[in-house]
PDB file of C-alpha atoms in Angstrom:
ATOM      1  CA  MET A   1      -6.376   0.690  22.267  1.00  0.00           C
ATOM      2  CA  ALA A   2      -7.519   1.270  18.893  1.00  0.00           C
ATOM      3  CA  GLN A   3      -3.744   1.086  17.764  1.00  0.00           C
ATOM      4  CA  ARG A   4      -3.492  -2.447  19.505  1.00  0.00           C
ATOM      5  CA  PHE A   5      -6.620  -3.400  17.536  1.00  0.00           C
ATOM      6  CA  TRP A   6      -5.485  -2.407  13.783  1.00  0.00           C
ATOM      7  CA  LYS A   7      -2.198  -3.832  14.794  1.00  0.00           C
ATOM      8  CA  ALA A   8      -3.844  -6.931  15.616  1.00  0.00           C
ATOM      9  CA  SER A   9      -6.339  -7.060  12.938  1.00  0.00           C
ATOM     10  CA  ASN A  10      -3.677  -5.953  10.421  1.00  0.00           C
ATOM     11  CA  ALA A  11      -1.564  -9.629  11.565  1.00  0.00           C
ATOM     12  CA  VAL A  12      -4.211 -11.317  11.158  1.00  0.00           C
ATOM     13  CA  ALA A  13      -4.927 -10.068   7.736  1.00  0.00           C
ATOM     14  CA  VAL A  14      -1.080 -10.814   6.662  1.00  0.00           C
ATOM     15  CA  TRP A  15      -1.617 -14.181   8.084  1.00  0.00           C
ATOM     16  CA  ILE A  16      -4.988 -15.096   6.509  1.00  0.00           C
ATOM     17  CA  TYR A  17      -3.708 -13.393   3.133  1.00  0.00           C
ATOM     18  CA  ARG A  18      -0.310 -15.728   3.615  1.00  0.00           C
ATOM     19  CA  ARG A  19      -2.408 -18.832   4.092  1.00  0.00           C
ATOM     20  CA  THR A  20      -4.945 -18.140   1.043  1.00  0.00           C
ATOM     21  CA  GLY A  21      -2.597 -16.962  -1.223  1.00  0.00           C
ATOM     22  CA  GLY A  22      -4.782 -14.092  -1.572  1.00  0.00           C
ATOM     23  CA  THR A  23      -7.810 -16.073  -2.662  1.00  0.00           C
ATOM     24  CA  VAL A  24      -8.898 -14.345   0.903  1.00  0.00           C
ATOM     25  CA  GLY A  25      -7.666 -10.903   1.661  1.00  0.00           C
ATOM     26  CA  GLY A  26      -6.633 -10.661  -1.989  1.00  0.00           C
ATOM     27  CA  ARG A  27      -9.607  -7.791  -3.097  1.00  0.00           C
ATOM     28  CA  ALA A  28     -10.114  -4.745  -0.187  1.00  0.00           C
ATOM     29  CA  LYS A  29     -14.047  -3.552   0.436  1.00  0.00           C
ATOM     30  CA  GLY A  30     -15.074  -2.246  -2.990  1.00  0.00           C
ATOM     31  CA  GLY A  31     -12.987  -4.352  -5.329  1.00  0.00           C
ATOM     32  CA  SER A  32      -9.634  -3.437  -4.642  1.00  0.00           C
ATOM     33  CA  ARG A  33      -6.935  -5.687  -5.560  1.00  0.00           C
ATOM     34  CA  VAL A  34      -4.571  -6.046  -2.048  1.00  0.00           C
ATOM     35  CA  LEU A  35      -1.056  -6.911  -1.825  1.00  0.00           C
ATOM     36  CA  LEU A  36       1.420  -7.611   1.083  1.00  0.00           C
ATOM     37  CA  LEU A  37       4.245  -4.526   1.195  1.00  0.00           C
ATOM     38  CA  THR A  38       7.165  -5.525   3.927  1.00  0.00           C
ATOM     39  CA  VAL A  39       9.251  -2.646   4.372  1.00  0.00           C
ATOM     40  CA  ALA A  40      11.847  -1.678   6.671  1.00  0.00           C
ATOM     41  CA  GLY A  41      10.678   0.807   9.895  1.00  0.00           C
ATOM     42  CA  ARG A  42      12.202   4.189   9.242  1.00  0.00           C
ATOM     43  CA  LYS A  43      13.069   4.663  12.823  1.00  0.00           C
ATOM     44  CA  SER A  44      13.508   0.515  14.069  1.00  0.00           C
ATOM     45  CA  GLY A  45      14.755  -0.801  10.764  1.00  0.00           C
ATOM     46  CA  ARG A  46      12.163  -4.155  11.679  1.00  0.00           C
ATOM     47  CA  ALA A  47      10.454  -5.379   8.708  1.00  0.00           C
ATOM     48  CA  HIS A  48       6.748  -3.832   8.707  1.00  0.00           C
ATOM     49  CA  THR A  49       4.040  -6.089   6.872  1.00  0.00           C
ATOM     50  CA  VAL A  50       0.468  -4.672   5.765  1.00  0.00           C
ATOM     51  CA  PRO A  51      -1.963  -5.245   3.480  1.00  0.00           C
ATOM     52  CA  VAL A  52      -2.270  -2.419   0.688  1.00  0.00           C
ATOM     53  CA  ALA A  53      -4.500  -1.941  -2.251  1.00  0.00           C
ATOM     54  CA  TYR A  54      -2.723  -1.407  -5.592  1.00  0.00           C
ATOM     55  CA  VAL A  55      -2.877  -1.100  -9.602  1.00  0.00           C
ATOM     56  CA  GLU A  56      -0.453  -2.637 -11.590  1.00  0.00           C
ATOM     57  CA  ARG A  57       0.714  -0.804 -14.592  1.00  0.00           C
ATOM     58  CA  ASP A  58       3.297  -1.034 -17.190  1.00  0.00           C
ATOM     59  CA  GLY A  59       5.083  -3.464 -14.875  1.00  0.00           C
ATOM     60  CA  ALA A  60       5.430  -1.220 -11.812  1.00  0.00           C
ATOM     61  CA  TYR A  61       2.990  -1.784  -8.801  1.00  0.00           C
ATOM     62  CA  TYR A  62       1.007   1.881  -7.278  1.00  0.00           C
ATOM     63  CA  LEU A  63       0.248   2.364  -3.622  1.00  0.00           C
ATOM     64  CA  ALA A  64      -1.905   5.214  -2.724  1.00  0.00           C
ATOM     65  CA  ALA A  65      -2.092   6.341   0.768  1.00  0.00           C
ATOM     66  CA  THR A  66      -5.151   6.716   0.993  1.00  0.00           C
ATOM     67  CA  ALA A  67      -5.820   5.434   4.524  1.00  0.00           C
ATOM     68  CA  GLY A  68      -9.334   5.587   4.235  1.00  0.00           C
ATOM     69  CA  GLY A  69      -9.516   9.127   3.880  1.00  0.00           C
ATOM     70  CA  GLN A  70      -7.782   9.816   7.081  1.00  0.00           C
ATOM     71  CA  PRO A  71      -6.503  13.075   8.047  1.00  0.00           C
ATOM     72  CA  LYS A  72      -2.530  11.569   8.804  1.00  0.00           C
ATOM     73  CA  GLU A  73      -1.128   9.386   6.109  1.00  0.00           C
ATOM     74  CA  PRO A  74      -0.389   5.461   6.512  1.00  0.00           C
ATOM     75  CA  GLN A  75       2.891   4.952   8.393  1.00  0.00           C
ATOM     76  CA  TRP A  76       3.916   2.233   5.198  1.00  0.00           C
ATOM     77  CA  VAL A  77       3.990   5.246   3.010  1.00  0.00           C
ATOM     78  CA  ARG A  78       6.542   7.442   5.940  1.00  0.00           C
ATOM     79  CA  ASN A  79       8.428   4.036   5.827  1.00  0.00           C
ATOM     80  CA  LEU A  80       8.860   3.989   2.122  1.00  0.00           C
ATOM     81  CA  ARG A  81      10.185   7.289   2.031  1.00  0.00           C
ATOM     82  CA  ALA A  82      13.064   6.369   3.720  1.00  0.00           C
ATOM     83  CA  ALA A  83      13.561   2.830   2.448  1.00  0.00           C
ATOM     84  CA  PRO A  84      15.374   1.914  -1.380  1.00  0.00           C
ATOM     85  CA  THR A  85      14.123  -0.965  -1.633  1.00  0.00           C
ATOM     86  CA  ALA A  86      10.969  -3.223  -0.041  1.00  0.00           C
ATOM     87  CA  THR A  87       9.021  -6.372  -0.939  1.00  0.00           C
ATOM     88  CA  VAL A  88       5.727  -7.431  -1.994  1.00  0.00           C
ATOM     89  CA  GLU A  89       3.801 -10.681  -2.071  1.00  0.00           C
ATOM     90  CA  VAL A  90       0.727 -10.900  -4.481  1.00  0.00           C
ATOM     91  CA  GLY A  91      -1.163 -13.984  -3.913  1.00  0.00           C
ATOM     92  CA  ARG A  92       1.787 -16.591  -3.278  1.00  0.00           C
ATOM     93  CA  GLU A  93       4.504 -14.678  -5.712  1.00  0.00           C
ATOM     94  CA  ARG A  94       7.286 -12.322  -3.824  1.00  0.00           C
ATOM     95  CA  LYS A  95       9.348  -9.684  -5.277  1.00  0.00           C
ATOM     96  CA  ALA A  96      11.888  -7.448  -4.481  1.00  0.00           C
ATOM     97  CA  VAL A  97      10.826  -4.250  -5.217  1.00  0.00           C
ATOM     98  CA  SER A  98      12.713  -0.218  -5.587  1.00  0.00           C
ATOM     99  CA  VAL A  99      10.903   2.347  -4.058  1.00  0.00           C
ATOM    100  CA  GLU A 100       9.927   5.293  -5.573  1.00  0.00           C
ATOM    101  CA  VAL A 101       7.803   7.891  -3.434  1.00  0.00           C
ATOM    102  CA  LEU A 102       6.312  10.027  -6.251  1.00  0.00           C
ATOM    103  CA  ALA A 103       5.973  13.651  -6.495  1.00  0.00           C
ATOM    104  CA  GLY A 104       4.830  17.292  -8.295  1.00  0.00           C
ATOM    105  CA  ALA A 105       3.552  16.380 -11.507  1.00  0.00           C
ATOM    106  CA  GLU A 106       4.241  13.102 -11.533  1.00  0.00           C
ATOM    107  CA  SER A 107       2.392  11.964  -8.539  1.00  0.00           C
ATOM    108  CA  GLU A 108      -1.356  13.681  -9.177  1.00  0.00           C
ATOM    109  CA  ALA A 109      -0.378  12.165 -12.990  1.00  0.00           C
ATOM    110  CA  ALA A 110      -0.553   8.885 -11.030  1.00  0.00           C
ATOM    111  CA  TRP A 111      -3.038  10.010  -8.606  1.00  0.00           C
ATOM    112  CA  LYS A 112      -5.593  10.731 -11.640  1.00  0.00           C
ATOM    113  CA  ASP A 113      -4.685   8.451 -13.994  1.00  0.00           C
ATOM    114  CA  VAL A 114      -3.733   5.337 -12.293  1.00  0.00           C
ATOM    115  CA  ILE A 115      -5.159   4.975  -8.781  1.00  0.00           C
ATOM    116  CA  VAL A 116      -8.265   7.322  -8.922  1.00  0.00           C
ATOM    117  CA  ALA A 117      -8.830   6.001 -12.874  1.00  0.00           C
ATOM    118  CA  THR A 118      -9.059   2.298 -11.699  1.00  0.00           C
ATOM    119  CA  TYR A 119     -10.916   3.037  -8.769  1.00  0.00           C
ATOM    120  CA  PRO A 120     -12.775   6.006  -8.840  1.00  0.00           C
ATOM    121  CA  SER A 121     -14.167   5.211  -5.374  1.00  0.00           C
ATOM    122  CA  PHE A 122     -10.606   6.657  -3.982  1.00  0.00           C
ATOM    123  CA  GLY A 123     -11.448   9.898  -5.464  1.00  0.00           C
ATOM    124  CA  PRO A 124     -12.936  11.534  -2.807  1.00  0.00           C
ATOM    125  CA  TYR A 125     -10.281  10.573  -0.250  1.00  0.00           C
ATOM    126  CA  GLU A 126      -8.046  13.738  -0.986  1.00  0.00           C
ATOM    127  CA  ALA A 127     -11.342  16.251   0.042  1.00  0.00           C
ATOM    128  CA  LYS A 128     -12.035  13.975   3.085  1.00  0.00           C
ATOM    129  CA  SER A 129      -8.305  13.670   4.543  1.00  0.00           C
ATOM    130  CA  GLY A 130      -7.285  17.595   3.640  1.00  0.00           C
ATOM    131  CA  ARG A 131      -4.177  16.423   2.784  1.00  0.00           C
ATOM    132  CA  LYS A 132      -2.675  15.590  -1.129  1.00  0.00           C
ATOM    133  CA  ILE A 133      -2.486  11.406  -1.293  1.00  0.00           C
ATOM    134  CA  ALA A 134       1.069  10.039  -1.330  1.00  0.00           C
ATOM    135  CA  VAL A 135       1.813   8.056  -4.100  1.00  0.00           C
ATOM    136  CA  ALA A 136       4.623   5.241  -4.659  1.00  0.00           C
ATOM    137  CA  ARG A 137       5.677   3.048  -7.378  1.00  0.00           C
ATOM    138  CA  LEU A 138       7.294  -0.187  -6.288  1.00  0.00           C
ATOM    139  CA  THR A 139       9.138  -1.702  -9.456  1.00  0.00           C
ATOM    140  CA  PRO A 140      10.456  -5.431  -9.409  1.00  0.00           C
ATOM    141  CA  THR A 141      14.523  -5.705  -9.173  1.00  0.00           C
ATOM    142  CA  ALA A 142      14.480  -8.881 -10.429  1.00  0.00           C
TER     143      ALA A 142
END
């Protein structure tokens, strides 16, 4: 039941974001900027679109798979690990991106120096979730 509710509310959030060009839904609780991420499912191959908080740095989009501090990481980051490309929508602009889920020191540096430096409220999520928070870097291809 909870998963159905989440999927329905996600679909509504995506619809509103697209309808308003991100004017509504372009900021999350706490003020973090939100984009729409579309990536193929790693098993189904079907495109899935989700709103995700991001930080734009050096021409790339950094996404942190916080899941609000939940113990299980979000499906979208699992899908990104299997996908070399995705699409992002920032406001009304749609861009194809190459995908890189960071690892090791690069991931730790991006978490600390990009994500938490921009959104300090994200800092406690690792302790709350009990896992390392995955960070993805999405770079526009065109």
